[in-house]
């Protein structure tokens, strides 16, 4: 038998060959989220990740919203209208032999509750910083959540094609404001309109950007740091400055140590432009190597290794009516160990019942594909007739409960008044389902005879979303 590295001992449903295959599959999983302040470029970077990962053929193809931007991950009506990303969804693509699960999180502060829960399902985070604005408030909040959870962070300083802050100033700001040492993995060659490439410190290579269409993958070619081509591209003075800076980093910069990165004590920093694609290739190549495979999870009965052969996972998100045509409810499950097989019977510890996971999907914007098998680290969408709740675990045989799925106290309240009293039943159904998604909490004032429900939320924008969804999905107007 192969050695198992878990502290919780679940029954092993696999033979040696199956277990070997499981371990190989789990080792290729990378599950990550992008954290940033709104407008730092998360939508743009997400789209480019999909483009470079071959999941989209042309960036911008899915960005058809008038007067705003839209990625493959933004699919809800209100997101289209408001130009904000409200709900978190999951996008899957393969990159250099890794199976990537990108957890898309809403950037707006009012939806941070959803983001915090989604981060509980991530193993790595990309922290996106706008080089003009530096570290912004929402970035600080999300960074702290990642730090609390011990999630390793890779930093991408975006918009280098604009005249932003000096790279040293940015590193200093990240270190000062967030309290994490920065280790630049690459260094920008030029800035603003003369940002032409990056010097890759880890590979000791200078990469000059080939230019080209923003909607397509564009290459970079290797040159010497003292080549005339580079001097011509950014000017003699800028080149001399780059050489000095690279030398300075070699002697005075924070060294990168993988162990420290994995324990959140250092962040590797990459410079680039998600919009022009300059610097994306080297960033993605390194990111695929940096991002760790699924980590062990803490359960109420001990630590569970990601490659434990018995299947287990937890629900971190529930979304009703993802497909308005089918009026269904999808529970997003992060698999924490073992192998998922469509149709398998699993234990639902909260109710003690056995559930058959017959309808399972993976997502790419509105496109769903049926998933027959998935492994620890993957996210699967489970069709849910109303049984599952956020934080529920599902497992094979022995019950396990996962720790650390956050719950928040609401800070804003509104009383719901129904325009048409005949729609009370629909209102109840809508509010029940939407509150089970965790975006709002439902209360009733016991002291009053009238039983108008009260909604509580962390951010006021959530009320607007609920009002909109009640109208669009349940045909109920509220005042
Ligand atoms: P978000 O999801 O984090 O909110 O940001 P998003 O990608 O929507 O980007 C916000 C704005 O920043 C967009 O401009 C986008 O084009 C721009 N942007 C993103 N990455 C880069 C970059 O690398 N360089 C530059 N210069 N700009 C970048 P917008 O004017 O709001 O929209 P649009 O007119 O481009 O559609």
Short mmCIF file of C-alpha atoms and ligand atoms in Angstrom, two decimals:
data_model
loop_
_atom_site.label_atom_id
_atom_site.label_comp_id
_atom_site.label_asym_id
_atom_site.label_seq_id
_atom_site.Cartn_x
_atom_site.Cartn_y
_atom_site.Cartn_z
CA UNK A 1 0.00 0.00 0.00
CA UNK A 2 1.12 3.57 -0.67
CA UNK A 3 1.52 5.73 2.38
CA UNK A 4 -1.34 8.09 3.16
CA UNK A 5 -0.51 11.45 4.64
CA UNK A 6 -3.68 12.27 6.51
CA UNK A 7 -4.35 12.62 10.15
CA UNK A 8 -8.03 11.86 9.75
CA UNK A 9 -8.36 8.28 8.61
CA UNK A 10 -11.20 7.73 6.22
CA UNK A 11 -11.97 4.34 4.75
CA UNK A 12 -9.99 3.78 1.56
CA UNK A 13 -12.30 2.94 -1.33
CA UNK A 14 -9.41 2.60 -3.84
CA UNK A 15 -6.88 0.00 -4.87
CA UNK A 16 -3.22 1.01 -5.36
CA UNK A 17 -3.58 1.79 -9.07
CA UNK A 18 -6.63 3.99 -8.51
CA UNK A 19 -4.91 5.74 -5.64
CA UNK A 20 -1.80 6.43 -7.76
CA UNK A 21 -3.98 7.95 -10.45
CA UNK A 22 -5.84 10.03 -7.87
CA UNK A 23 -2.59 11.45 -6.53
CA UNK A 24 -1.37 12.29 -10.03
CA UNK A 25 -4.66 14.06 -10.84
CA UNK A 26 -4.76 15.99 -7.58
CA UNK A 27 -1.17 17.15 -8.15
CA UNK A 28 -2.29 18.95 -11.34
CA UNK A 29 -5.10 20.92 -9.67
CA UNK A 30 -4.64 24.65 -9.06
CA UNK A 31 -7.53 26.47 -7.41
CA UNK A 32 -7.18 30.22 -7.08
CA UNK A 33 -8.95 33.56 -6.87
CA UNK A 34 -8.06 37.09 -7.94
CA UNK A 35 -8.35 39.75 -5.26
CA UNK A 36 -8.34 43.45 -6.06
CA UNK A 37 -10.02 46.79 -5.62
CA UNK A 38 -12.68 47.49 -8.29
CA UNK A 39 -11.17 48.82 -11.52
CA UNK A 40 -7.69 47.41 -10.94
CA UNK A 41 -8.24 45.16 -13.96
CA UNK A 42 -9.56 41.89 -12.55
CA UNK A 43 -12.08 41.48 -15.36
CA UNK A 44 -9.41 42.12 -17.94
CA UNK A 45 -6.93 39.74 -16.32
CA UNK A 46 -9.58 37.01 -15.94
CA UNK A 47 -10.38 37.27 -19.59
CA UNK A 48 -6.72 37.12 -20.54
CA UNK A 49 -6.17 34.07 -18.34
CA UNK A 50 -8.96 32.36 -20.24
CA UNK A 51 -7.51 33.51 -23.54
CA UNK A 52 -4.02 32.31 -22.71
CA UNK A 53 -5.44 29.11 -21.29
CA UNK A 54 -7.22 28.46 -24.59
CA UNK A 55 -10.69 28.69 -23.05
CA UNK A 56 -11.53 31.78 -25.10
CA UNK A 57 -10.44 32.33 -28.64
CA UNK A 58 -10.57 36.07 -28.63
CA UNK A 59 -10.57 38.33 -25.60
CA UNK A 60 -13.33 40.89 -25.86
CA UNK A 61 -15.61 38.46 -27.64
CA UNK A 62 -17.71 38.18 -24.53
CA UNK A 63 -17.53 41.84 -23.67
CA UNK A 64 -20.55 43.16 -25.44
CA UNK A 65 -22.23 45.18 -22.74
CA UNK A 66 -22.94 48.71 -23.79
CA UNK A 67 -20.86 51.29 -21.99
CA UNK A 68 -19.03 48.80 -19.85
CA UNK A 69 -17.05 45.66 -19.73
CA UNK A 70 -18.05 42.13 -19.26
CA UNK A 71 -16.23 38.88 -18.96
CA UNK A 72 -17.27 35.34 -19.53
CA UNK A 73 -17.75 35.07 -15.80
CA UNK A 74 -20.29 37.86 -15.40
CA UNK A 75 -23.58 36.42 -16.34
CA UNK A 76 -26.31 37.86 -14.22
CA UNK A 77 -28.70 40.44 -15.59
CA UNK A 78 -27.89 43.01 -12.94
CA UNK A 79 -24.19 42.59 -13.54
CA UNK A 80 -24.78 43.38 -17.17
CA UNK A 81 -26.73 46.51 -16.31
CA UNK A 82 -24.56 47.87 -13.54
CA UNK A 83 -21.17 46.92 -14.89
CA UNK A 84 -20.19 45.24 -11.66
CA UNK A 85 -19.40 41.70 -10.85
CA UNK A 86 -21.91 40.67 -8.21
CA UNK A 87 -21.70 36.97 -7.72
CA UNK A 88 -18.77 34.64 -7.70
CA UNK A 89 -18.60 32.00 -10.33
CA UNK A 90 -16.03 29.43 -11.26
CA UNK A 91 -14.13 29.12 -14.49
CA UNK A 92 -12.11 26.11 -15.45
CA UNK A 93 -9.33 25.79 -17.99
CA UNK A 94 -6.12 23.88 -18.56
CA UNK A 95 -2.75 25.59 -18.62
CA UNK A 96 0.59 23.84 -19.11
CA UNK A 97 -0.68 20.52 -17.88
CA UNK A 98 -2.40 22.08 -14.85
CA UNK A 99 -6.12 21.99 -14.36
CA UNK A 100 -6.99 25.52 -13.26
CA UNK A 101 -10.08 26.39 -11.22
CA UNK A 102 -10.43 30.16 -11.19
CA UNK A 103 -12.84 31.37 -8.55
CA UNK A 104 -14.27 34.64 -9.72
CA UNK A 105 -15.19 36.96 -6.88
CA UNK A 106 -17.17 40.19 -6.84
CA UNK A 107 -14.95 43.22 -6.44
CA UNK A 108 -17.59 45.51 -4.93
CA UNK A 109 -17.35 46.01 -1.20
CA UNK A 110 -21.06 45.31 -0.66
CA UNK A 111 -20.57 41.75 -1.80
CA UNK A 112 -17.46 40.98 0.19
CA UNK A 113 -19.33 38.37 2.21
CA UNK A 114 -19.63 36.24 -0.89
CA UNK A 115 -15.98 36.89 -1.67
CA UNK A 116 -14.84 35.84 1.81
CA UNK A 117 -16.73 32.56 1.50
CA UNK A 118 -15.34 31.97 -1.95
CA UNK A 119 -11.82 32.53 -0.67
CA UNK A 120 -12.37 29.62 1.71
CA UNK A 121 -12.34 27.42 -1.39
CA UNK A 122 -9.10 28.87 -2.85
CA UNK A 123 -5.56 27.58 -2.41
CA UNK A 124 -3.79 30.64 -3.88
CA UNK A 125 -4.70 34.25 -4.61
CA UNK A 126 -3.48 36.65 -7.25
CA UNK A 127 -3.41 40.13 -5.75
CA UNK A 128 -3.88 42.70 -8.45
CA UNK A 129 -2.52 46.19 -7.86
CA UNK A 130 -3.12 49.16 -10.13
CA UNK A 131 0.31 50.75 -10.65
CA UNK A 132 -1.24 54.21 -10.72
CA UNK A 133 -3.33 53.87 -7.57
CA UNK A 134 -1.22 51.49 -5.52
CA UNK A 135 -2.73 49.57 -2.59
CA UNK A 136 -6.45 50.41 -2.29
CA UNK A 137 -8.99 49.78 0.52
CA UNK A 138 -10.71 46.67 -0.86
CA UNK A 139 -7.33 45.11 -1.61
CA UNK A 140 -6.32 45.62 2.01
CA UNK A 141 -9.48 43.88 3.29
CA UNK A 142 -9.19 40.93 0.94
CA UNK A 143 -5.48 40.61 1.58
CA UNK A 144 -6.20 40.35 5.30
CA UNK A 145 -8.73 37.58 4.71
CA UNK A 146 -6.17 35.66 2.65
CA UNK A 147 -3.53 36.17 5.30
CA UNK A 148 -5.88 34.96 8.04
CA UNK A 149 -6.54 31.85 6.02
CA UNK A 150 -2.88 31.29 5.23
CA UNK A 151 -3.50 31.59 1.48
CA UNK A 152 -0.26 32.27 -0.46
CA UNK A 153 -0.40 35.45 -2.51
CA UNK A 154 1.14 36.21 -5.89
CA UNK A 155 1.16 39.92 -6.73
CA UNK A 156 0.57 41.28 -10.21
CA UNK A 157 1.16 45.00 -10.64
CA UNK A 158 -1.13 45.91 -13.51
CA UNK A 159 -1.48 48.78 -15.98
CA UNK A 160 2.27 49.22 -16.45
CA UNK A 161 1.44 50.69 -19.85
CA UNK A 162 0.30 53.77 -17.92
CA UNK A 163 2.47 56.29 -16.14
CA UNK A 164 2.16 55.00 -12.61
CA UNK A 165 4.14 55.04 -9.42
CA UNK A 166 7.79 54.09 -9.42
CA UNK A 167 8.18 50.28 -9.03
CA UNK A 168 10.30 50.69 -5.87
CA UNK A 169 7.67 53.00 -4.42
CA UNK A 170 4.99 50.37 -5.14
CA UNK A 171 6.98 47.61 -3.49
CA UNK A 172 7.55 49.83 -0.49
CA UNK A 173 3.82 50.66 -0.32
CA UNK A 174 2.82 46.97 -0.42
CA UNK A 175 5.31 46.14 2.31
CA UNK A 176 4.32 49.10 4.46
CA UNK A 177 0.54 48.93 4.08
CA UNK A 178 0.08 45.18 3.92
CA UNK A 179 3.05 44.14 5.97
CA UNK A 180 4.25 41.46 3.57
CA UNK A 181 7.80 41.42 2.17
CA UNK A 182 7.89 41.65 -1.63
CA UNK A 183 10.24 39.71 -3.83
CA UNK A 184 10.11 41.01 -7.42
CA UNK A 185 10.13 38.06 -9.82
CA UNK A 186 10.49 40.38 -12.77
CA UNK A 187 11.26 44.02 -13.35
CA UNK A 188 9.59 46.37 -15.85
CA UNK A 189 11.52 47.58 -18.87
CA UNK A 190 10.37 51.14 -19.33
CA UNK A 191 7.02 52.48 -18.19
CA UNK A 192 3.89 54.07 -19.61
CA UNK A 193 3.90 54.14 -23.38
CA UNK A 194 7.49 52.86 -23.38
CA UNK A 195 6.75 49.77 -21.27
CA UNK A 196 8.17 47.21 -23.65
CA UNK A 197 8.90 44.10 -21.65
CA UNK A 198 10.23 42.64 -18.44
CA UNK A 199 13.51 41.42 -17.06
CA UNK A 200 12.83 37.96 -15.57
CA UNK A 201 14.99 37.90 -12.45
CA UNK A 202 14.39 34.23 -11.74
CA UNK A 203 15.43 33.06 -15.20
CA UNK A 204 17.89 35.86 -15.74
CA UNK A 205 16.38 36.66 -19.13
CA UNK A 206 15.21 39.86 -20.75
CA UNK A 207 11.89 39.56 -22.55
CA UNK A 208 10.85 42.08 -25.14
CA UNK A 209 7.18 42.23 -25.98
CA UNK A 210 6.31 41.60 -29.63
CA UNK A 211 3.24 43.88 -29.62
CA UNK A 212 0.12 43.11 -31.59
CA UNK A 213 -3.59 42.72 -31.10
CA UNK A 214 -4.81 43.02 -27.53
CA UNK A 215 -7.52 40.48 -28.16
CA UNK A 216 -5.04 37.77 -29.04
CA UNK A 217 -2.15 36.05 -27.38
CA UNK A 218 1.04 37.89 -28.21
CA UNK A 219 4.54 36.57 -27.75
CA UNK A 220 7.71 37.96 -26.23
CA UNK A 221 11.23 37.32 -27.44
CA UNK A 222 14.43 37.03 -25.48
CA UNK A 223 17.19 39.60 -25.87
CA UNK A 224 20.26 40.68 -23.90
CA UNK A 225 19.80 43.33 -21.23
CA UNK A 226 22.46 45.47 -22.93
CA UNK A 227 21.19 44.93 -26.49
CA UNK A 228 20.85 47.97 -28.80
CA UNK A 229 17.30 46.82 -29.56
CA UNK A 230 16.34 47.51 -25.94
CA UNK A 231 18.23 50.81 -25.84
CA UNK A 232 16.32 51.86 -28.91
CA UNK A 233 12.99 50.77 -27.44
CA UNK A 234 13.21 52.56 -24.11
CA UNK A 235 16.10 54.99 -24.57
CA UNK A 236 19.68 54.94 -23.22
CA UNK A 237 18.81 56.67 -19.96
CA UNK A 238 15.90 54.38 -19.11
CA UNK A 239 18.05 51.36 -19.92
CA UNK A 240 20.84 52.56 -17.64
CA UNK A 241 18.24 53.04 -14.89
CA UNK A 242 16.88 49.49 -15.40
CA UNK A 243 20.42 48.06 -15.20
CA UNK A 244 21.08 49.90 -11.94
CA UNK A 245 17.78 48.80 -10.49
CA UNK A 246 18.30 45.16 -11.45
CA UNK A 247 21.75 45.29 -9.86
CA UNK A 248 20.36 46.90 -6.73
CA UNK A 249 17.65 44.22 -6.44
CA UNK A 250 20.32 41.55 -6.75
CA UNK A 251 22.10 42.86 -3.66
CA UNK A 252 19.34 44.48 -1.60
CA UNK A 253 16.07 42.79 -2.71
CA UNK A 254 14.15 40.24 -0.64
CA UNK A 255 15.13 36.74 -1.73
CA UNK A 256 12.31 34.45 -2.77
CA UNK A 257 11.84 31.30 -0.73
CA UNK A 258 9.06 28.95 -1.70
CA UNK A 259 8.36 27.84 1.84
CA UNK A 260 7.94 31.43 2.96
CA UNK A 261 5.66 32.13 0.03
CA UNK A 262 3.50 29.10 0.85
CA UNK A 263 3.13 30.25 4.42
CA UNK A 264 2.24 33.80 3.35
CA UNK A 265 5.49 35.41 4.53
CA UNK A 266 6.61 36.75 1.17
CA UNK A 267 4.83 37.62 -2.05
CA UNK A 268 6.48 37.31 -5.47
CA UNK A 269 5.74 40.43 -7.53
CA UNK A 270 5.22 40.56 -11.29
CA UNK A 271 4.82 43.67 -13.41
CA UNK A 272 2.72 43.78 -16.56
CA UNK A 273 -0.30 45.01 -18.40
CA UNK A 274 -3.39 42.84 -18.63
CA UNK A 275 -4.75 45.13 -21.29
CA UNK A 276 -1.83 45.14 -23.73
CA UNK A 277 -0.72 41.57 -22.77
CA UNK A 278 2.82 42.77 -22.08
CA UNK A 279 4.27 40.61 -19.30
CA UNK A 280 1.36 38.15 -19.22
CA UNK A 281 3.20 35.16 -20.66
CA UNK A 282 6.03 35.11 -18.10
CA UNK A 283 3.55 35.85 -15.31
CA UNK A 284 1.34 32.91 -16.23
CA UNK A 285 4.26 30.55 -16.71
CA UNK A 286 5.58 31.35 -13.27
CA UNK A 287 2.14 31.38 -11.71
CA UNK A 288 1.46 27.84 -12.94
CA UNK A 289 4.63 26.72 -11.12
CA UNK A 290 4.12 28.87 -8.05
CA UNK A 291 0.51 28.03 -7.27
CA UNK A 292 0.47 25.05 -4.92
CA UNK A 293 -1.55 21.90 -5.49
CA UNK A 294 -4.58 21.49 -3.20
CA UNK A 295 -3.66 21.75 0.45
CA UNK A 296 -4.77 19.73 3.42
CA UNK A 297 -7.93 20.99 5.08
CA UNK A 298 -8.86 21.37 8.70
CA UNK A 299 -11.88 19.34 9.73
CA UNK A 300 -13.55 19.05 13.12
CA UNK A 301 -11.84 15.69 13.53
CA UNK A 302 -8.34 16.65 12.38
CA UNK A 303 -6.36 17.48 9.26
CA UNK A 304 -7.43 15.83 6.04
CA UNK A 305 -4.87 15.45 3.23
CA UNK A 306 -5.98 16.59 -0.22
CA UNK A 307 -4.98 13.24 -1.68
CA UNK A 308 -6.87 11.18 0.84
CA UNK A 309 -8.68 8.56 -1.28
CA UNK A 310 -12.12 9.02 0.27
CA UNK A 311 -14.25 11.71 -1.35
CA UNK A 312 -15.15 14.80 0.67
CA UNK A 313 -15.96 18.45 0.01
CA UNK A 314 -17.88 21.47 1.25
CA UNK A 315 -20.45 23.82 -0.22
CA UNK A 316 -19.17 27.41 -0.32
CA UNK A 317 -21.79 28.97 -2.53
CA UNK A 318 -25.39 28.42 -3.57
CA UNK A 319 -26.89 30.12 -6.55
CA UNK A 320 -30.55 29.91 -7.46
CA UNK A 321 -31.80 30.39 -11.01
CA UNK A 322 -28.44 30.36 -12.72
CA UNK A 323 -30.29 29.32 -15.79
CA UNK A 324 -33.62 31.20 -15.84
CA UNK A 325 -34.98 28.68 -18.34
CA UNK A 326 -34.60 25.85 -15.88
CA UNK A 327 -35.22 27.61 -12.56
CA UNK A 328 -32.65 25.53 -10.86
CA UNK A 329 -30.39 25.90 -7.89
CA UNK A 330 -26.73 25.09 -8.01
CA UNK A 331 -24.55 24.37 -5.00
CA UNK A 332 -20.83 24.93 -5.59
CA UNK A 333 -18.76 22.26 -3.96
CA UNK A 334 -15.03 22.46 -3.34
CA UNK A 335 -13.70 18.90 -3.39
CA UNK A 336 -11.23 18.51 -0.53
CA UNK A 337 -10.20 14.87 -0.93
CA UNK A 338 -10.73 11.88 -3.16
CA UNK A 339 -12.54 11.56 -6.43
CA UNK A 340 -15.99 12.70 -7.43
CA UNK A 341 -17.96 10.45 -9.75
CA UNK A 342 -21.25 11.55 -11.19
CA UNK A 343 -24.04 9.46 -9.75
CA UNK A 344 -22.13 8.56 -6.60
CA UNK A 345 -23.96 8.29 -3.30
CA UNK A 346 -22.57 10.45 -0.53
CA UNK A 347 -23.31 11.16 3.06
CA UNK A 348 -24.74 14.54 4.01
CA UNK A 349 -23.65 14.80 7.66
CA UNK A 350 -25.95 17.72 8.58
CA UNK A 351 -29.08 15.70 7.87
CA UNK A 352 -27.56 12.23 8.13
CA UNK A 353 -29.10 11.41 4.75
CA UNK A 354 -27.52 9.80 1.71
CA UNK A 355 -27.61 11.94 -1.42
CA UNK A 356 -27.14 10.81 -4.98
CA UNK A 357 -25.01 13.32 -6.91
CA UNK A 358 -26.52 12.61 -10.26
CA UNK A 359 -26.47 16.08 -11.81
CA UNK A 360 -23.13 17.81 -11.74
CA UNK A 361 -21.76 20.58 -13.92
CA UNK A 362 -18.71 22.70 -14.56
CA UNK A 363 -18.91 26.26 -15.81
CA UNK A 364 -17.70 28.57 -18.47
CA UNK A 365 -19.93 31.63 -18.40
CA UNK A 366 -23.41 30.50 -19.40
CA UNK A 367 -22.05 27.30 -20.81
CA UNK A 368 -22.32 24.29 -18.61
CA UNK A 369 -20.79 20.96 -19.22
CA UNK A 370 -21.76 17.81 -17.42
CA UNK A 371 -18.89 16.65 -15.27
CA UNK A 372 -18.54 12.90 -14.86
CA UNK A 373 -15.48 12.89 -12.67
CA UNK A 374 -13.52 15.48 -10.74
CA UNK A 375 -10.74 15.42 -8.18
CA UNK A 376 -9.69 17.03 -4.97
CA UNK A 377 -9.13 20.73 -5.65
CA UNK A 378 -11.81 20.94 -8.33
CA UNK A 379 -15.03 22.87 -7.98
CA UNK A 380 -18.21 21.19 -9.19
CA UNK A 381 -21.69 22.61 -9.42
CA UNK A 382 -24.30 20.26 -8.00
CA UNK A 383 -27.92 20.51 -8.93
CA UNK A 384 -29.68 20.93 -5.61
CA UNK A 385 -33.39 20.49 -4.97
CA UNK A 386 -33.12 22.62 -1.81
CA UNK A 387 -31.29 20.27 0.53
CA UNK A 388 -27.85 21.84 0.69
CA UNK A 389 -26.73 24.91 2.68
CA UNK A 390 -23.54 26.95 2.62
CA UNK A 391 -20.94 25.25 4.80
CA UNK A 392 -22.44 21.76 4.40
CA UNK A 393 -20.01 18.96 3.83
CA UNK A 394 -20.52 15.91 1.67
CA UNK A 395 -18.43 12.82 2.08
CA UNK A 396 -18.02 9.19 1.34
CA UNK A 397 -18.90 7.02 4.34
CA UNK A 398 -17.32 8.62 7.45
CA UNK A 399 -18.75 12.07 8.31
CA UNK A 400 -16.32 15.01 8.16
CA UNK A 401 -17.08 18.66 8.83
CA UNK A 402 -14.85 21.41 7.47
CA UNK A 403 -13.92 24.43 9.50
CA UNK A 404 -13.50 28.04 8.49
CA UNK A 405 -16.43 28.90 6.24
CA UNK A 406 -17.19 32.43 7.44
CA UNK A 407 -20.60 33.77 8.48
CA UNK A 408 -21.22 37.49 8.84
CA UNK A 409 -23.58 39.66 10.83
CA UNK A 410 -25.73 41.95 8.71
CA UNK A 411 -25.08 45.67 9.03
CA UNK A 412 -28.04 47.06 7.04
CA UNK A 413 -31.74 46.21 7.30
CA UNK A 414 -34.81 46.93 5.17
CA UNK A 415 -38.46 45.98 5.61
CA UNK A 416 -39.92 44.33 2.51
CA UNK A 417 -43.29 45.63 1.32
CA UNK A 418 -45.10 43.68 -1.34
CA UNK A 419 -46.73 45.68 -4.15
CA UNK A 420 -49.27 42.96 -4.96
CA UNK A 421 -50.55 41.09 -1.86
CA UNK A 422 -51.58 38.15 -4.05
CA UNK A 423 -47.93 37.42 -4.69
CA UNK A 424 -47.14 36.57 -1.06
CA UNK A 425 -46.40 32.93 -1.89
CA UNK A 426 -43.95 33.84 -4.66
CA UNK A 427 -42.31 36.38 -2.36
CA UNK A 428 -41.82 33.75 0.32
CA UNK A 429 -40.34 31.30 -2.15
CA UNK A 430 -38.03 33.92 -3.61
CA UNK A 431 -36.81 35.21 -0.27
CA UNK A 432 -36.33 31.71 1.10
CA UNK A 433 -34.24 30.69 -1.88
CA UNK A 434 -32.24 33.90 -2.12
CA UNK A 435 -31.47 33.96 1.60
CA UNK A 436 -30.24 30.38 1.36
CA UNK A 437 -27.65 31.66 -1.10
CA UNK A 438 -26.28 33.67 1.82
CA UNK A 439 -26.45 37.12 0.21
CA UNK A 440 -29.14 38.38 2.60
CA UNK A 441 -30.56 37.13 5.84
CA UNK A 442 -34.27 36.98 6.53
CA UNK A 443 -35.89 38.21 9.77
CA UNK A 444 -39.41 38.74 11.09
CA UNK A 445 -40.37 41.29 13.71
CA UNK A 446 -42.20 39.30 16.36
CA UNK A 447 -43.56 42.36 18.09
CA UNK A 448 -45.59 43.42 15.09
CA UNK A 449 -48.78 41.91 13.79
CA UNK A 450 -47.93 42.55 10.17
CA UNK A 451 -45.46 39.92 9.09
CA UNK A 452 -43.50 41.85 6.48
CA UNK A 453 -40.11 40.23 6.28
CA UNK A 454 -36.98 42.21 7.12
CA UNK A 455 -33.85 41.71 5.09
CA UNK A 456 -30.41 42.07 6.61
CA UNK A 457 -27.26 42.43 4.51
CA UNK A 458 -23.62 43.33 4.84
CA UNK A 459 -23.78 45.81 1.93
CA UNK A 460 -26.73 47.92 0.73
CA UNK A 461 -26.19 47.03 -2.91
CA UNK A 462 -27.27 43.52 -2.01
CA UNK A 463 -30.84 44.84 -1.49
CA UNK A 464 -30.86 46.18 -5.01
CA UNK A 465 -29.79 42.81 -6.33
CA UNK A 466 -32.51 41.04 -4.32
CA UNK A 467 -35.16 43.48 -5.54
CA UNK A 468 -34.06 42.96 -9.09
CA UNK A 469 -33.89 39.20 -8.81
CA UNK A 470 -37.30 38.95 -7.11
CA UNK A 471 -38.77 40.80 -10.06
CA UNK A 472 -36.84 38.99 -12.79
CA UNK A 473 -36.85 35.48 -11.36
CA UNK A 474 -40.02 35.30 -9.25
CA UNK A 475 -42.26 37.95 -10.82
CA UNK A 476 -42.59 39.86 -7.53
CA UNK A 477 -42.30 43.61 -7.11
CA UNK A 478 -41.38 44.97 -3.72
CA UNK A 479 -41.25 48.50 -2.37
P1 LIG B 1 -12.16 45.34 -12.51
O1 LIG B 1 -12.75 44.08 -13.06
O2 LIG B 1 -11.06 45.10 -11.54
O3 LIG B 1 -13.16 46.31 -11.99
O4 LIG B 1 -11.41 46.10 -13.71
P2 LIG B 1 -11.56 45.98 -15.28
O5 LIG B 1 -10.85 44.81 -15.82
O6 LIG B 1 -12.99 46.17 -15.65
O7 LIG B 1 -10.71 47.24 -15.71
C1 LIG B 1 -11.02 48.56 -15.28
C2 LIG B 1 -10.50 49.56 -16.30
O8 LIG B 1 -9.09 49.44 -16.34
C3 LIG B 1 -10.99 49.30 -17.72
O9 LIG B 1 -11.08 50.53 -18.38
C4 LIG B 1 -9.86 48.50 -18.32
O10 LIG B 1 -9.79 48.61 -19.73
C5 LIG B 1 -8.67 49.15 -17.67
N1 LIG B 1 -7.51 48.27 -17.64
C6 LIG B 1 -7.44 46.98 -17.22
N2 LIG B 1 -6.18 46.51 -17.35
C7 LIG B 1 -5.46 47.52 -17.85
C8 LIG B 1 -4.09 47.66 -18.22
O11 LIG B 1 -3.27 46.76 -18.12
N3 LIG B 1 -3.73 48.90 -18.69
C9 LIG B 1 -4.60 49.93 -18.83
N4 LIG B 1 -4.14 51.08 -19.32
N5 LIG B 1 -5.89 49.82 -18.51
C10 LIG B 1 -6.31 48.64 -18.03
P3 LIG B 1 -12.47 51.23 -18.68
O12 LIG B 1 -12.16 52.52 -19.29
O13 LIG B 1 -13.30 51.23 -17.44
O14 LIG B 1 -13.20 50.26 -19.64
P4 LIG B 1 -12.95 50.06 -21.23
O15 LIG B 1 -13.30 51.34 -21.85
O16 LIG B 1 -11.52 49.68 -21.41
O17 LIG B 1 -13.89 48.94 -21.58
#
